[in-house]
Amino acid sequence: MKSVILIALLFACANIGTANDTLTYSYDQFIAQLKDHHPMMVRIALLNEQVDARQMEARGQFDPKLGFNNQRKNFDDKNYYNQINTELKAPIIFGA
């Protein structure tokens, strides 16, 4: 029992010497960590990503679109019709 108390006392004394070590941040380090981990800053970063995605989607509406459609009808090994339609749609910007 005395040995357990002695070992516990040794560990307690060993930690006393390290209790004075403190971490100090400079102002710039503090601000950088605040920008990286604060919930409002994370939220603002997510909103910026949403804005960029919506802007890219809006710009994509002016891209030309290429389409292909193939319709055919076969009945009793007879080919009734075979229609192939290809199209290129280019949106026109009004006012330009």
Tab-separated table of C-alpha atoms in Angstrom:
chain	number	residue	atom	x	y	z
A	1	MET	CA	0.000	0.000	0.000
A	2	LYS	CA	2.840	2.365	0.867
A	3	SER	CA	4.527	1.664	-2.460
A	4	VAL	CA	1.369	2.578	-4.394
A	5	ILE	CA	1.106	5.879	-2.535
A	6	LEU	CA	4.800	6.542	-3.083
A	7	ILE	CA	4.507	5.890	-6.835
A	8	ALA	CA	1.431	8.123	-7.077
A	9	LEU	CA	3.283	10.859	-5.196
A	10	LEU	CA	6.250	10.564	-7.573
A	11	PHE	CA	4.020	10.952	-10.623
A	12	ALA	CA	2.263	13.935	-9.045
A	13	CYS	CA	5.595	15.627	-8.338
A	14	ALA	CA	6.865	14.919	-11.823
A	15	ASN	CA	3.878	16.772	-13.333
A	16	ILE	CA	4.386	19.837	-11.150
A	17	GLY	CA	7.535	20.790	-13.016
A	18	THR	CA	5.780	20.750	-16.383
A	19	ALA	CA	2.757	22.734	-15.248
A	20	ASN	CA	4.574	26.034	-15.829
A	21	ASP	CA	5.030	25.369	-19.536
A	22	THR	CA	2.366	27.368	-21.312
A	23	LEU	CA	1.620	27.736	-24.970
A	24	THR	CA	1.720	31.299	-26.188
A	25	TYR	CA	0.351	32.403	-29.525
A	26	SER	CA	1.261	35.508	-31.360
A	27	TYR	CA	-1.580	37.680	-32.576
A	28	ASP	CA	-1.152	36.475	-36.160
A	29	GLN	CA	-1.192	32.811	-35.106
A	30	PHE	CA	-4.322	33.399	-33.043
A	31	ILE	CA	-6.133	35.115	-35.925
A	32	ALA	CA	-5.057	32.382	-38.364
A	33	GLN	CA	-6.364	29.662	-36.053
A	34	LEU	CA	-9.559	31.633	-35.469
A	35	LYS	CA	-10.131	31.936	-39.229
A	36	ASP	CA	-9.554	28.210	-39.719
A	37	HIS	CA	-11.739	26.851	-36.925
A	38	HIS	CA	-14.392	29.394	-35.931
A	39	PRO	CA	-17.899	28.193	-36.916
A	40	MET	CA	-18.840	31.495	-38.541
A	41	MET	CA	-15.706	31.478	-40.679
A	42	VAL	CA	-16.392	27.894	-41.778
A	43	ARG	CA	-19.942	28.914	-42.640
A	44	ILE	CA	-18.712	31.873	-44.703
A	45	ALA	CA	-16.317	29.597	-46.600
A	46	LEU	CA	-19.188	27.221	-47.386
A	47	LEU	CA	-21.350	30.112	-48.586
A	48	ASN	CA	-18.532	31.251	-50.881
A	49	GLU	CA	-18.333	27.748	-52.360
A	50	GLN	CA	-22.122	27.752	-52.904
A	51	VAL	CA	-21.933	31.111	-54.683
A	52	ASP	CA	-19.146	29.848	-56.943
A	53	ALA	CA	-21.145	26.703	-57.793
A	54	ARG	CA	-24.286	28.692	-58.616
A	55	GLN	CA	-22.289	31.096	-60.756
A	56	MET	CA	-20.738	28.217	-62.686
A	57	GLU	CA	-24.204	26.694	-63.174
A	58	ALA	CA	-25.554	30.009	-64.483
A	59	ARG	CA	-22.661	30.377	-66.917
A	60	GLY	CA	-23.279	26.829	-68.131
A	61	GLN	CA	-26.735	27.846	-69.352
A	62	PHE	CA	-25.042	29.674	-72.248
A	63	ASP	CA	-23.068	26.643	-73.437
A	64	PRO	CA	-24.142	25.026	-76.718
A	65	LYS	CA	-25.893	21.668	-76.386
A	66	LEU	CA	-25.522	18.749	-78.753
A	67	GLY	CA	-28.418	16.277	-78.990
A	68	PHE	CA	-29.099	12.963	-80.677
A	69	ASN	CA	-32.363	11.062	-80.986
A	70	ASN	CA	-32.866	7.717	-82.725
A	71	GLN	CA	-36.352	6.293	-83.227
A	72	ARG	CA	-37.053	3.064	-85.027
A	73	LYS	CA	-39.905	0.628	-85.255
A	74	ASN	CA	-39.501	-3.049	-86.133
A	75	PHE	CA	-42.403	-5.479	-86.223
A	76	ASP	CA	-42.255	-9.066	-87.532
A	77	ASP	CA	-38.770	-8.444	-88.854
A	78	LYS	CA	-40.022	-5.512	-90.926
A	79	ASN	CA	-38.502	-2.092	-90.549
A	80	TYR	CA	-41.396	0.361	-90.491
A	81	TYR	CA	-39.332	3.500	-89.894
A	82	ASN	CA	-35.927	4.626	-88.702
A	83	GLN	CA	-35.574	8.291	-87.761
A	84	ILE	CA	-32.283	9.810	-86.699
A	85	ASN	CA	-32.355	13.379	-85.415
A	86	THR	CA	-29.257	15.314	-84.446
A	87	GLU	CA	-29.362	18.857	-83.199
A	88	LEU	CA	-27.120	21.606	-81.950
A	89	LYS	CA	-28.728	24.186	-79.684
A	90	ALA	CA	-26.866	27.435	-79.099
A	91	PRO	CA	-28.618	29.888	-76.790
A	92	ILE	CA	-28.806	33.479	-77.967
A	93	ILE	CA	-28.031	36.178	-75.460
A	94	PHE	CA	-30.623	38.940	-75.832
A	95	GLY	CA	-29.219	42.424	-76.044
A	96	ALA	CA	-25.874	41.347	-77.419
